[in-house]
Structures are given as C-alpha cells and as structure tokens.
Short mmCIF file of C-alpha atoms in Angstrom, two decimals:
data_model
loop_
_atom_site.label_atom_id
_atom_site.label_comp_id
_atom_site.label_asym_id
_atom_site.label_seq_id
_atom_site.Cartn_x
_atom_site.Cartn_y
_atom_site.Cartn_z
CA MET A 1 7.66 -16.11 16.25
CA LYS A 2 8.78 -19.04 14.43
CA ARG A 3 10.51 -18.53 10.90
CA LYS A 4 10.77 -22.03 10.07
CA SER A 5 7.90 -24.34 9.59
CA CYS A 6 8.83 -27.64 8.06
CA HIS A 7 9.31 -29.56 11.39
CA GLY A 8 11.51 -27.08 12.42
CA GLU A 9 13.69 -27.10 9.37
CA GLU A 10 14.10 -24.35 6.85
CA CYS A 11 12.03 -25.07 3.85
CA SER A 12 10.86 -23.75 0.52
CA VAL A 13 7.71 -22.13 -0.38
CA GLU A 14 6.75 -25.08 -2.49
CA GLN A 15 7.43 -27.33 0.46
CA GLN A 16 5.35 -24.95 2.66
CA ILE A 17 2.18 -25.04 0.81
CA GLU A 18 2.22 -28.70 0.32
CA ASN A 19 1.42 -28.55 4.09
CA LYS A 20 -2.39 -28.48 3.84
CA GLU A 21 -2.93 -26.90 7.19
CA PHE A 22 -0.31 -24.21 6.39
CA LYS A 23 -1.77 -23.41 3.03
CA GLN A 24 -5.31 -23.23 4.60
CA VAL A 25 -4.50 -20.83 7.08
CA LEU A 26 -2.26 -18.81 4.88
CA ILE A 27 -5.21 -18.43 2.55
CA GLU A 28 -7.52 -17.27 5.32
CA LEU A 29 -5.06 -14.74 6.45
CA LEU A 30 -4.38 -13.38 2.98
CA TYR A 31 -8.22 -13.14 2.36
CA GLN A 32 -8.66 -10.87 5.46
CA LEU A 33 -5.59 -8.75 4.49
CA ALA A 34 -6.85 -8.31 0.93
CA ASP A 35 -10.42 -7.88 1.73
CA ASP A 36 -9.55 -5.38 4.64
CA ASP A 37 -7.44 -3.06 2.23
CA PHE A 38 -9.89 -3.47 -0.73
CA ILE A 39 -13.04 -2.26 0.94
CA LEU A 40 -11.50 0.54 2.72
CA ALA A 41 -10.03 1.83 -0.43
CA TYR A 42 -13.26 1.54 -1.98
CA ARG A 43 -14.74 3.65 0.72
CA GLY A 44 -11.96 5.90 0.39
CA SER A 45 -12.51 6.42 -3.31
CA GLU A 46 -16.16 7.36 -2.71
CA TRP A 47 -14.78 10.47 -1.41
CA LEU A 48 -13.42 11.69 -4.67
CA GLY A 49 -14.40 15.06 -5.62
CA LEU A 50 -16.05 15.36 -2.12
CA ALA A 51 -12.93 15.81 0.47
CA PRO A 52 -12.89 19.10 2.22
CA HIS A 53 -10.45 20.84 0.09
CA ILE A 54 -8.68 20.17 -3.09
CA GLU A 55 -5.20 19.43 -1.43
CA GLU A 56 -7.10 16.72 0.29
CA ASP A 57 -8.57 15.20 -2.44
CA ILE A 58 -5.33 14.90 -3.89
CA ALA A 59 -3.81 13.28 -0.92
CA TYR A 60 -6.90 11.02 -0.39
CA ALA A 61 -6.96 9.71 -4.02
CA SER A 62 -3.22 8.97 -3.59
CA ILE A 63 -3.80 7.11 -0.18
CA ASN A 64 -6.60 5.02 -1.80
CA GLN A 65 -4.69 4.06 -4.83
CA ALA A 66 -1.73 2.83 -2.70
CA THR A 67 -4.19 0.88 -0.60
CA MET A 68 -5.78 -0.51 -3.57
CA GLY A 69 -2.35 -1.48 -4.75
CA HIS A 70 -1.64 -3.44 -1.50
CA ALA A 71 -5.07 -5.14 -1.93
CA VAL A 72 -4.00 -6.12 -5.25
CA MET A 73 -0.82 -7.63 -4.05
CA TYR A 74 -2.72 -9.81 -1.40
CA TYR A 75 -5.22 -10.91 -4.02
CA GLU A 76 -2.01 -11.78 -6.28
CA LEU A 77 -0.63 -13.92 -3.66
CA LEU A 78 -3.91 -15.88 -3.59
CA GLU A 79 -3.98 -16.02 -7.30
CA SER A 80 -0.45 -17.68 -6.92
CA LEU A 81 -1.96 -20.23 -4.23
CA GLY A 82 -4.58 -21.29 -7.05
CA GLU A 83 -7.66 -19.23 -5.69
CA GLY A 84 -8.57 -17.67 -8.95
CA THR A 85 -7.55 -14.39 -10.55
CA ALA A 86 -7.05 -11.23 -8.51
CA ASP A 87 -9.80 -9.74 -10.62
CA GLU A 88 -12.31 -12.35 -9.84
CA LEU A 89 -11.28 -12.49 -6.14
CA ALA A 90 -11.70 -8.46 -5.89
CA HIS A 91 -14.97 -8.51 -7.95
CA SER A 92 -16.85 -11.75 -7.98
CA ARG A 93 -16.93 -12.94 -4.41
CA LYS A 94 -20.30 -12.62 -2.47
CA ALA A 95 -20.46 -10.65 0.76
CA GLU A 96 -20.61 -14.08 2.96
CA SER A 97 -17.26 -15.13 1.54
CA ARG A 98 -15.61 -11.52 2.24
CA LYS A 99 -13.39 -11.61 5.47
CA ASN A 100 -13.03 -7.86 5.88
CA ALA A 101 -13.64 -6.56 9.34
CA ILE A 102 -17.24 -4.90 9.63
CA LEU A 103 -15.90 -1.29 10.39
CA LEU A 104 -14.15 -1.15 7.15
CA GLU A 105 -17.32 -1.79 5.13
CA MET A 106 -19.45 0.74 6.78
CA ALA A 107 -20.74 3.53 4.68
CA ASN A 108 -19.19 6.83 4.90
CA GLY A 109 -22.50 8.37 5.80
CA THR A 110 -25.90 8.73 4.51
CA GLY A 111 -27.03 9.10 0.79
CA THR A 112 -24.89 7.54 -2.04
CA TYR A 113 -21.94 9.00 -4.22
CA LEU A 114 -24.48 10.35 -6.82
CA ASN A 115 -27.34 11.25 -4.44
CA GLN A 116 -26.83 13.60 -1.54
CA PRO A 117 -23.60 12.17 -0.34
CA LYS A 118 -23.91 13.23 3.51
CA TYR A 119 -20.60 11.75 4.23
CA ASP A 120 -18.90 12.18 7.74
CA TRP A 121 -15.34 13.30 7.50
CA ALA A 122 -14.81 12.94 11.11
CA PHE A 123 -15.64 9.10 10.93
CA THR A 124 -13.40 8.85 8.03
CA VAL A 125 -10.60 10.49 9.65
CA VAL A 126 -10.85 8.37 12.73
CA ARG A 127 -11.58 5.02 10.82
CA HIS A 128 -8.43 5.68 8.68
CA TYR A 129 -6.13 6.71 11.47
CA PHE A 130 -6.70 3.69 13.78
CA TYR A 131 -6.83 1.41 10.95
CA ASP A 132 -3.53 2.62 9.54
CA ILE A 133 -1.75 2.27 12.94
CA TYR A 134 -3.30 -1.20 13.08
CA LYS A 135 -2.03 -1.95 9.74
CA LYS A 136 1.59 -0.62 10.34
CA LEU A 137 1.78 -2.97 13.25
CA LYS A 138 0.32 -5.67 11.59
CA LEU A 139 3.00 -5.34 8.45
CA GLU A 140 5.75 -5.12 11.13
CA SER A 141 4.64 -8.68 12.30
CA LEU A 142 4.10 -9.68 8.80
CA LYS A 143 7.83 -8.65 7.85
CA GLN A 144 8.83 -11.75 10.08
CA SER A 145 6.20 -14.21 8.35
CA SER A 146 7.38 -17.73 7.77
CA PHE A 147 5.89 -17.52 4.41
CA GLU A 148 8.65 -15.48 2.43
CA PRO A 149 6.64 -13.72 -0.40
CA LEU A 150 4.15 -12.41 2.27
CA ALA A 151 7.02 -10.97 4.30
CA HIS A 152 8.54 -9.31 1.25
CA ALA A 153 5.28 -7.70 0.25
CA ALA A 154 4.98 -6.48 3.92
CA THR A 155 8.22 -4.96 3.72
CA LYS A 156 7.50 -2.83 0.64
CA MET A 157 3.91 -2.07 1.92
CA LYS A 158 5.29 -0.71 5.33
CA MET A 159 7.43 1.86 3.59
CA GLU A 160 4.26 3.36 1.98
CA GLN A 161 2.39 2.98 4.97
CA TYR A 162 4.51 5.49 6.86
CA TYR A 163 2.97 8.47 4.78
CA HIS A 164 -0.52 7.45 5.40
CA ILE A 165 -0.39 7.45 9.06
CA MET A 166 1.55 10.83 8.99
CA HIS A 167 -1.23 12.29 7.06
CA TRP A 168 -4.18 11.05 9.18
CA LYS A 169 -2.38 12.11 12.27
CA VAL A 170 -2.26 15.68 11.36
CA TRP A 171 -6.03 15.54 10.54
CA PHE A 172 -6.64 13.63 13.72
CA ASN A 173 -4.90 15.57 16.14
CA GLN A 174 -6.07 19.13 14.63
CA LEU A 175 -9.63 18.12 14.69
CA CYS A 176 -9.45 16.35 18.23
CA LEU A 177 -7.72 19.58 19.69
CA SER A 178 -10.00 22.00 18.07
CA SER A 179 -13.02 23.37 19.75
CA GLY A 180 -16.92 23.39 19.13
CA GLU A 181 -18.40 21.01 16.36
CA GLY A 182 -14.96 19.51 15.41
CA LYS A 183 -14.21 18.09 18.89
CA THR A 184 -17.76 17.04 19.41
CA ARG A 185 -18.01 15.16 15.96
CA MET A 186 -14.58 13.55 16.69
CA ARG A 187 -15.57 12.50 19.91
CA ALA A 188 -18.59 10.91 18.39
CA ALA A 189 -16.61 9.11 15.65
CA ILE A 190 -14.23 7.69 18.05
CA GLN A 191 -17.10 6.12 19.90
CA LYS A 192 -18.48 4.79 16.68
CA VAL A 193 -15.06 3.30 15.56
CA TRP A 194 -14.61 1.93 18.89
CA ASN A 195 -17.76 -0.03 19.04
CA GLU A 196 -16.39 -2.10 15.82
CA PHE A 197 -12.64 -2.12 16.06
CA SER A 198 -12.53 -5.35 18.14
CA GLY A 199 -13.67 -6.93 14.68
CA VAL A 200 -10.38 -5.67 13.05
CA LEU A 201 -7.97 -6.92 15.62
CA SER A 202 -9.81 -10.29 15.23
CA TYR A 203 -7.63 -13.25 13.50
CA GLY A 204 -10.95 -15.20 13.00
CA PRO A 205 -11.41 -18.71 13.97
CA ASN A 206 -8.20 -20.03 12.71
CA GLY A 207 -6.09 -17.40 14.55
CA LYS A 208 -4.23 -19.84 16.63
CA LEU A 209 -3.03 -21.80 13.55
CA MET A 210 -1.91 -18.72 12.06
CA PHE A 211 0.51 -18.27 15.01
CA ASP A 212 1.35 -21.93 15.26
CA ASN A 213 2.27 -21.91 11.49
CA GLY A 214 4.64 -18.91 12.05
CA LEU A 215 2.82 -16.59 9.77
CA ILE A 216 1.94 -13.77 12.37
CA ASP A 217 2.53 -12.94 15.93
CA ALA A 218 -0.14 -14.19 18.35
CA GLU A 219 -3.51 -12.41 18.39
CA GLN A 220 -2.93 -11.36 22.15
CA THR A 221 0.53 -10.40 21.91
CA PHE A 222 -0.68 -8.13 18.66
CA LYS A 223 -3.42 -6.75 20.79
CA LYS A 224 -1.16 -5.65 23.40
CA GLN A 225 1.09 -4.00 20.95
CA TRP A 226 -1.75 -2.31 19.31
CA GLU A 227 -3.13 -0.85 22.77
CA THR A 228 0.09 0.38 23.62
CA GLU A 229 0.21 2.36 20.71
CA MET A 230 -3.42 3.53 20.93
CA LYS A 231 -2.66 4.73 24.41
CA LYS A 232 -0.22 7.12 22.72
CA VAL A 233 -2.63 8.29 20.38
CA PHE A 234 -5.19 9.35 23.34
CA GLU A 235 -2.51 10.66 25.40
CA GLU A 236 -1.67 13.13 22.67
CA ILE A 237 -5.10 14.83 22.36
CA SER A 238 -5.57 14.36 26.06
CA MET A 239 -8.56 12.23 25.99
CA PRO A 240 -9.14 9.08 28.10
CA TYR A 241 -8.44 5.82 26.71
CA PRO A 242 -11.87 4.39 25.92
CA GLY A 243 -11.23 0.88 27.32
CA GLU A 244 -11.82 -2.38 25.42
CA PRO A 245 -12.68 -1.94 21.71
CA LYS A 246 -16.11 -3.97 20.80
CA SER A 247 -17.54 -5.49 17.67
CA LYS A 248 -21.22 -4.83 18.15
CA LYS A 249 -22.26 -5.67 14.59
CA GLY A 250 -20.48 -9.07 14.45
CA ASN A 251 -17.31 -10.65 13.19
CA GLY A 252 -16.57 -10.09 9.62
CA ARG A 253 -13.62 -12.65 9.83
CA GLU A 254 -16.37 -15.37 10.35
CA GLY A 255 -18.52 -14.00 7.06
CA PHE A 256 -20.85 -11.86 9.05
CA HIS A 257 -21.59 -8.69 7.27
CA THR A 258 -23.74 -5.87 7.01
CA GLU A 259 -26.04 -4.37 4.13
CA ASP A 260 -23.56 -1.90 3.69
CA LEU A 261 -21.09 -4.41 2.13
CA GLN A 262 -23.86 -5.92 -0.08
CA ASP A 263 -24.58 -2.30 -1.56
CA ALA A 264 -20.97 -1.66 -1.78
CA LEU A 265 -20.06 -4.82 -3.84
CA ALA A 266 -23.20 -4.17 -6.12
CA THR A 267 -21.76 -1.07 -6.94
CA LEU A 268 -18.16 -1.56 -7.19
CA SER A 269 -18.63 -4.60 -9.37
CA GLU A 270 -21.16 -3.09 -11.81
CA VAL A 271 -19.03 -2.55 -14.66
CA TYR A 272 -17.13 -5.88 -14.15
CA THR A 273 -20.18 -7.94 -14.05
CA PHE A 274 -21.52 -6.22 -17.14
CA ASP A 275 -18.53 -7.55 -19.16
CA PRO A 276 -16.27 -9.99 -16.99
CA GLN A 277 -14.13 -10.66 -20.23
CA ALA A 278 -13.25 -6.86 -20.74
CA THR A 279 -9.67 -6.10 -20.63
CA TRP A 280 -8.80 -2.84 -18.87
CA MET B 1 33.96 -11.29 -25.45
CA THR B 2 31.19 -13.84 -25.85
CA LEU B 3 28.06 -13.28 -28.20
CA ASN B 4 25.91 -13.18 -24.82
CA ASN B 5 27.87 -10.30 -23.30
CA GLU B 6 27.42 -8.47 -26.41
CA LEU B 7 23.80 -8.78 -26.35
CA LEU B 8 23.56 -7.99 -22.61
CA ILE B 9 25.24 -4.72 -23.11
CA ARG B 10 22.82 -3.91 -26.08
CA VAL B 11 19.78 -4.81 -23.72
CA GLU B 12 21.20 -2.46 -21.07
CA LYS B 13 21.61 0.25 -23.75
CA CYS B 14 18.21 -0.21 -24.80
CA LEU B 15 16.72 0.06 -21.04
CA GLU B 16 18.44 3.37 -20.82
CA ASN B 17 16.10 4.49 -23.47
CA VAL B 18 12.84 3.35 -21.47
CA LYS B 19 11.71 6.40 -19.73
CA ASP B 20 9.17 7.04 -17.11
CA PRO B 21 5.72 7.41 -18.53
CA GLU B 22 5.38 10.35 -16.40
CA ILE B 23 9.08 11.79 -16.21
CA PRO B 24 10.17 11.69 -19.63
CA SER B 25 13.79 12.83 -18.64
CA VAL B 26 14.73 9.69 -16.48
CA SER B 27 14.91 6.14 -17.37
CA VAL B 28 13.95 3.00 -15.62
CA VAL B 29 17.86 2.32 -15.07
CA ASP B 30 18.11 5.83 -13.66
CA LEU B 31 15.44 4.99 -11.19
CA GLY B 32 17.30 1.87 -9.97
CA MET B 33 14.21 -0.20 -11.15
CA ILE B 34 16.14 -2.99 -12.99
CA GLU B 35 17.35 -5.53 -10.56
CA GLU B 36 18.39 -8.37 -13.10
CA ILE B 37 18.61 -9.10 -16.85
CA LYS B 38 19.01 -12.63 -17.82
CA ILE B 39 19.60 -13.93 -21.26
CA LEU B 40 17.81 -17.57 -21.84
CA ASP B 41 17.95 -20.16 -24.55
CA PHE B 42 17.09 -18.90 -28.05
CA ASN B 43 17.68 -15.25 -26.84
CA LYS B 44 14.87 -14.93 -24.68
CA ILE B 45 15.37 -11.80 -22.37
CA HIS B 46 13.98 -12.21 -18.60
CA ILE B 47 13.98 -8.97 -16.87
CA LYS B 48 13.50 -8.50 -12.95
CA ALA B 49 12.28 -5.16 -12.00
CA LEU B 50 11.17 -3.51 -8.85
CA PRO B 51 8.10 -1.48 -8.70
CA THR B 52 8.69 1.90 -7.18
CA PHE B 53 5.22 2.35 -5.53
CA LEU B 54 2.84 -0.94 -5.49
CA GLY B 55 -0.37 1.25 -6.56
CA CYS B 56 1.33 2.63 -9.10
CA PRO B 57 -0.71 2.61 -12.52
CA ALA B 58 2.41 3.19 -14.71
CA LEU B 59 3.58 -0.32 -13.99
CA GLU B 60 1.80 -1.85 -16.96
CA ILE B 61 2.98 0.76 -19.40
CA ILE B 62 6.29 0.28 -17.98
CA ARG B 63 6.32 -3.34 -18.60
CA LYS B 64 5.06 -2.99 -22.27
CA ASN B 65 7.52 -0.15 -22.96
CA ILE B 66 10.49 -2.30 -21.73
CA THR B 67 9.33 -5.23 -23.96
CA GLU B 68 8.71 -3.18 -27.03
CA ALA B 69 11.98 -1.50 -26.54
CA ILE B 70 14.07 -4.79 -26.25
CA LEU B 71 12.17 -6.62 -29.09
CA GLN B 72 13.82 -3.98 -31.36
CA ILE B 73 16.78 -6.03 -31.16
CA SER B 74 16.74 -8.49 -34.07
CA GLU B 75 18.39 -11.27 -32.20
CA VAL B 76 15.80 -11.05 -29.16
CA THR B 77 12.98 -13.74 -29.64
CA SER B 78 10.84 -12.85 -26.64
CA VAL B 79 11.05 -10.51 -23.41
CA GLU B 80 9.36 -11.44 -20.22
CA VAL B 81 9.28 -8.51 -17.51
CA GLU B 82 8.68 -9.62 -13.94
CA PHE B 83 7.96 -7.34 -10.95
CA ILE B 84 9.74 -8.58 -7.96
CA TYR B 85 9.50 -7.20 -4.26
CA HIS B 86 12.65 -8.23 -2.88
CA PRO B 87 14.95 -6.31 -2.64
CA PRO B 88 12.21 -3.59 -2.11
CA TRP B 89 12.82 -0.60 -4.18
CA THR B 90 14.26 2.21 -1.97
CA SER B 91 14.76 6.15 -3.12
CA ASP B 92 18.41 5.48 -2.56
CA ARG B 93 18.48 3.37 -5.87
CA ILE B 94 18.15 6.36 -8.02
CA SER B 95 21.63 7.07 -9.73
CA GLU B 96 23.25 10.37 -9.52
CA ASP B 97 22.48 10.84 -13.21
CA GLY B 98 18.90 10.04 -12.44
CA LYS B 99 18.87 12.70 -9.62
CA GLU B 100 20.26 15.42 -12.06
CA ARG B 101 17.81 14.35 -14.89
CA LEU B 102 14.92 14.73 -12.18
CA LYS B 103 16.06 18.27 -11.42
CA GLN B 104 16.16 19.18 -15.18
CA PHE B 105 12.45 18.19 -14.96
CA GLY B 106 11.81 20.43 -12.24
CA ILE B 107 11.53 17.47 -9.77
CA ALA B 108 13.64 17.70 -6.45
CA PRO B 109 15.36 14.21 -6.00
CA PRO B 110 14.32 12.17 -2.96
CA PRO B 111 16.03 14.14 -0.03
CA VAL B 112 18.06 12.09 2.57
CA PHE B 113 15.69 11.13 5.39
CA ASN B 114 16.86 11.93 8.95
CA ASP B 115 15.63 9.27 11.02
CA GLU B 116 16.52 10.95 14.21
CA ILE B 117 14.33 13.89 13.68
CA GLN B 118 11.94 12.06 11.61
CA GLU B 119 12.19 14.81 8.70
CA TRP B 120 14.04 15.96 5.61
CA LYS B 121 14.97 19.13 4.01
CA VAL B 122 14.31 19.37 0.31
CA GLU B 123 16.40 21.69 -2.10
CA CYS B 124 14.70 23.57 -4.68
CA PRO B 125 15.44 22.06 -8.16
CA TYR B 126 15.27 25.81 -9.62
CA CYS B 127 17.57 27.86 -7.50
CA GLY B 128 19.30 25.31 -5.31
CA SER B 129 17.59 27.10 -1.80
CA TYR B 130 16.64 25.02 1.07
CA TYR B 131 14.03 27.65 1.84
CA THR B 132 11.22 25.50 1.01
CA THR B 133 8.06 24.23 2.48
CA MET B 134 6.01 21.35 2.09
CA GLU B 135 2.62 22.01 0.42
CA ASN B 136 1.37 18.56 0.18
CA LEU B 137 2.69 15.48 1.20
CA PHE B 138 0.84 13.80 -1.59
CA GLY B 139 1.16 14.89 -5.12
CA PRO B 140 0.09 14.14 -8.91
CA THR B 141 1.60 10.63 -8.38
CA ALA B 142 1.92 8.36 -5.38
CA CYS B 143 5.75 8.68 -5.46
CA ARG B 144 5.80 12.65 -5.52
CA SER B 145 5.14 15.65 -3.13
CA ILE B 146 4.18 19.25 -3.79
CA LEU B 147 6.41 21.91 -2.22
CA TYR B 148 7.02 25.78 -2.60
CA CYS B 149 10.32 27.50 -2.68
CA LYS B 150 10.28 30.74 -0.69
CA ALA B 151 13.38 32.03 -2.07
CA CYS B 152 12.54 31.76 -5.91
CA LYS B 153 8.80 31.51 -5.34
CA ASN B 154 8.30 28.70 -7.45
CA PRO B 155 6.10 25.54 -6.71
CA PHE B 156 7.53 22.41 -7.18
CA GLU B 157 7.48 18.62 -6.78
CA ALA B 158 9.76 16.35 -5.08
CA MET B 159 10.25 12.52 -5.08
CA LYS B 160 9.20 11.05 -1.79
CA PRO B 161 12.00 9.30 0.28
CA ILE B 162 11.23 5.83 0.71
CA SER B 163 13.55 3.75 2.88
CA ASN B 164 13.76 0.74 5.07
CA LEU B 165 13.84 2.85 8.15
CA MET B 166 10.22 3.98 7.83
#
C-alpha cells in the first residue's frame, strides 16, 4: 500500500485534503467506519440489563462504550473535514445517508427494549465476534493509511480491540462446542450472519479509489486476509467453513437499508431531536 | 532561570494535583497522560494530553479539572487542553509513583504483558501474592479488570495492560 499520495511525494494533511478525489473517498471511508461502529454499539447497548448474567452485563457495557468511543473518533475526523458536528453526524442523518453494513443494523431479536425483548444471544455473539475479527484486520490496514490522523486513530483503537476479540472468542467457542440447544442456535446464528457478511466486507462504489489513494488495502487483498482468519475460527470449533458470505438484504455502503435501521434511528435520536441545542 | 521556566514548573506542580476522577490517589501526571505543556504569548497555556481509553467518559471531566487547576495560577490568562492520539497512550507510561499509588487505592498496576504466551500475571495489591485469578476481563471502567486473590481472599481490580504489541 502506498504511504505517499501527492504525486509520489510526502505531503501534509492539508495538501492531501486539497485533492478533491482524495478528500471525497476519505470521507466515504470514514462514514463507513463510523456508522458501522455506531450502530453496532447501539445494538449492543440494547442488551443493557438483559445480558445472560451480571458479569456479562458489565463486560458488554464496557465493550459498547469503547465501540461508541471509536465511532466518535471517526465522526470527529469527519467534523474536522467540514462534514458537520460529530453529534449531528451521529444523530441527525437519515437512514439513506448511512453507510453501515446491513448486518450491523439488524435487530437483536423480536420485541423492543421496553416491550418483550426476546433477543437472540447466539446471534449477538456471532455477529460481534465475526465483526470484531473483521475490525481488527481493518484497523491493521488503516494503521498504514496515507491519511495520518486516521492511521493514528487506528493504532489506538486496535489496542482496545484486542480485549473485545478475546471476550467474544470465549463465548463463541464455548457455545459452539456445547451440545444441544446451544450448538443448534449457534449454527443458525452463523448462517444468519453469513447471509449478510459480504456487506460488511464491501468497500462500496468507490472501493478502488480508496486503495488508489493509499487509504486502505485493496478490497480483494483484505477479503483474502479475512478468509484466512475466519477459516482458523471454524477449524477451532470443528465446523466446516461455510463458503462465500452473501449480502441477501443489499449493500448498506450504497445506502440501502432495512426498517430495522429506521426504527433504531428513531429510538436513538429521540432525545436529541427533542432538543438538539441541549448540552450533555 | 527565565520567567517562563518558572511558570512551567508551577504548571507541572499544578498538574500533579489533578487526580483521575475515579482513582483519587493518582494524578494525570502519574498516569502518563501529559505529553506536552506549552506556554504561548500572554501566558496562554496549551496542554497536549493522551486519553487512556477512547470511550472514557471521564475525559471531559479531566479536561475541565486540568483547566480549572491551571487557571488558579494568577499569571495564566487561558488554558487549552487538546487530546491527541499520537503517540498512543500505553500502560507503560504510568510512573513508578503512579503504580504505588494505584496499589494504595487497591488497584493492581497494569501487569507486564507477555507476548509469547499472550498472557499476564497479576500481583494482588493487598498481599503481594501472584495466586490470583481473573474474574472478569471487564470491570467498572473500560481500563480495569476484576480479579480475585486466592491467597488473602480479597477481590480486587487491576488496570488492563495496553500495549502496541496487541
């Protein structure tokens, strides 16, 4: 991957963002990264008080707080590029302008937080574990990014990501290696996550330009790394690798989303829209 | 000694009294959070600080506490605290004094991370035994884990090791 991006010369952050194409694809990439972490942290926070036991409640709250902190970092980078304040970017954007993968917006299960939350812990464990493995690799790639502020942010985030993966790995392996209901539900959850994971791996319509500008590894290179890592995951639980992941519900990077996102945005921005001027 | 140097020393002293809002025995200096102190024209103070954890909700409180503490110095006209991410904060930035003060508060300092075996040993802050077990990797704050000492039968917390190796 190229570190330099001003016609082969080292150049400053200011010079980089004077380049229209560079700035545009950088912004698109940042939206994908920010929106992914933001919506998954929101889904995670919907488990507060409902997690399987109290230690898990504490752990998961901590993970969501960190993931939300990562989303804030990306939104702040967008703020520095003139996209609006981080708060606006997180709360006020309509579903169509969000760039998160559809897998991450999917509801935790049936019911709502306040009314019969029949959430699926197996789905939560699988979605989080697979996403966190993906995110670790993405951060490794971003550490080499041509946009230095992003490279620095990625370096910091990756240190925290280490603990998230460690946590989900324990849940994932123990449930998959269990017998009876645990195993059956994990298999179903793996299938459900696999049906949409291709959307997470997508760089969207400008993926090639992201690579050309040295922002991140090429989409295909990245996908191969991810596959290698995932094959190890399936080997550990002695399950066959499920083959190519799909994106049955569409590509969130292109602005396609489901009702689940609309509902989530309506709930999470309720207080903000009530009084956008409020200070926290 | 120039006047600026004198002021710098006073600012540094001041920062030693700015404690972590959740661990009142350790200061932001002990934690290695202060990267740079600059005295600008008209005695404006600019501080570059490193956040320990990105989602830490205490950051804004820390920013406010640093500002208020330094404004106590009469010559200072204004204070700006900027959080930066390079270099990243790692747990080896905690000073020796800081480690001692963490223990006084019942929190084990971050253990040394052994990359080869991907694991660490934590010393009980109460009795010094290594006969301890991890109860929960995640604790009451993002930067701490919950452990149990099998020697003195006390539960305790430990700061998580954070390193570039991870």
